Amino acid sequence: MIERALNNGVFPGNSESLNRKIRLSNLVAWISLIVISCYTPFYFYFGQPGGVVMNSFFLIASAVNLILISKRLYIPAFFMHSSAGFLYFIGGTLLYGIETNLHFYMLIMCMIVSTLFDNRVVIQSYLLFAIGAFFSLVWWSDHYQPFITIGKEMKQAELLIGYVNLFFLFVISSLFILFFKNDMLRSQQRVTEQKAIIETKNRDLTESIQYAQRIQLALLPGIAQLKTTHPGSFLYYSPKDLVSGDFYWIYTTRQYRFVAVGDCTGHGVPGALMSVMGISLLTEIVENKGILEPAAILEELRNGIIHAFDKEGKSSEYKDGMDLSLVRICEAENTFTYAAANNPVYHFTPAGLKELKADRQPVGYAHELKSFIQHTVAFEKNDSLVLFTDGYADQFGGPKNKKFMYRSFKSTVEACLSIDGPEETLHRVLTDWRGDQEQIDDICIVGIKL
């Protein structure tokens, strides 16, 4: 029954902090109703209408507080009951004198308002008012008589009431402390239980993601396979999380060698699922459907992605897709043909860097679907191609916490092409630039020696 009374107005949708305030306000209201109901008969017995009016006022305020809380009008209830409490204790002291010890209840009111309100200005205003009221009442009692003069025959009763008020002051303070101690213990127990649940779910989720990582890595070509099919190549692959939305794909036929690098929407698990879809679709398009033209491959890949998200005819609502660059190398003719969606390709020659532009559309749904354009470029032996995603250039860092930018990325990649172990250099440069900053995106860079 006590628990039900304290939980008046408590709802699961409220924050734990708000529910604690509600229970405290209910506790104060019920204590006020019980104590003042016990006091009121004495004022009737001694013929003190002022005390009856004052007690009736606070009884009504406490009852209204409970009603407002039950209707979820929490802030008005807190303001109304706090203000009524201050008025009651100030009024009681002015009416019957400082011997009633009601002015000491300013301490309780300070504790209550500090707990009920979050706004610093409100709390400070109440505290300043309480301090000012306390010392003003003490000064006033030294210079003036109470508004209601009590006869000698009631002095003993007045002193008794003063001691009773002090007793209730200690009782209420103790209840206040016990309430918070018990409430905090319950909160700690709930936090401990929730922490155990979260740790279990986090462990299960981490194990699932680690398993997904093994699956994704199994689909990606190993660095040994990449170096076998493309001697002199390098790979810098750095997922932001355990799994990545960036991927690379290689495929070899009798006539051509294919290399692709993709950057899927998002990163982490959603991006990884998109990358698995991209790898599977690319293999199906080239191996099973026999499509070998890069532009046609990208269009077929786009159709496959749109179809996958168009089960209910709502493909326009989804932004899922990928930026991708695809190169087909023909060694017999010393040419390569590329098609690219948003991600360009870098062609490094003895004469310098040539940036091969990409079509400004993703492989996925777009408001205006255009055909992808492919280009055929002649190359000389020992030229290099670099396919990449935007994670490296977009990384924040440096003394001014700015992006690394593509100009720095180009010079870094160009410097790496002439040294052994370019992956280590790319990692060191990015790590030095990033410093204490978090990696913001997945990174994938593939270099091919022609």
Coordinates of N, CA, C and O in Angstrom, one line a residue, residues 79 113-114 117-129:
F79 N 6.1 23.0 -8.3 CA 6.2 24.4 -8.0 C 5.1 24.8 -6.9 O 5.4 25.5 -6.0
V113 N 13.6 21.2 -2.7 CA 13.6 21.9 -4.0 C 14.9 21.6 -4.8 O 14.9 21.5 -6.0
S114 N 16.0 21.3 -4.1 CA 17.2 20.9 -4.8 C 17.1 19.6 -5.5 O 17.8 19.3 -6.4
F117 N 13.9 20.0 -8.7 CA 14.1 20.8 -9.9 C 15.5 20.6 -10.5 O 16.5 20.3 -9.7
D118 N 15.6 20.7 -11.8 CA 16.9 20.6 -12.5 C 17.4 22.0 -12.9 O 18.7 22.2 -13.0
N119 N 16.5 23.0 -13.0 CA 17.0 24.3 -13.5 C 17.7 25.0 -12.4 O 17.2 25.2 -11.3
R120 N 19.0 25.4 -12.7 CA 19.8 26.0 -11.7 C 19.3 27.3 -11.1 O 19.4 27.6 -9.9
V121 N 18.7 28.1 -12.0 CA 18.2 29.4 -11.6 C 17.0 29.2 -10.6 O 16.9 29.9 -9.6
V122 N 16.2 28.2 -10.9 CA 15.0 27.9 -10.0 C 15.5 27.5 -8.6 O 15.1 28.0 -7.6
I123 N 16.5 26.6 -8.6 CA 17.0 26.1 -7.4 C 17.7 27.2 -6.6 O 17.5 27.4 -5.4
Q124 N 18.5 28.0 -7.2 CA 19.2 29.1 -6.6 C 18.2 30.1 -6.0 O 18.4 30.6 -4.9
S125 N 17.2 30.4 -6.8 CA 16.2 31.3 -6.3 C 15.5 30.8 -5.0 O 15.3 31.6 -4.1
Y126 N 15.1 29.6 -5.0 CA 14.5 29.0 -3.8 C 15.4 29.0 -2.6 O 15.0 29.3 -1.5
L127 N 16.7 28.6 -2.9 CA 17.6 28.6 -1.8 C 17.9 30.0 -1.2 O 18.0 30.1 0.0
L128 N 18.1 30.9 -2.1 CA 18.3 32.3 -1.6 C 17.0 32.8 -0.8 O 17.2 33.5 0.2
F129 N 15.8 32.5 -1.3 CA 14.6 32.8 -0.6 C 14.6 32.2 0.8 O 14.2 32.8 1.8

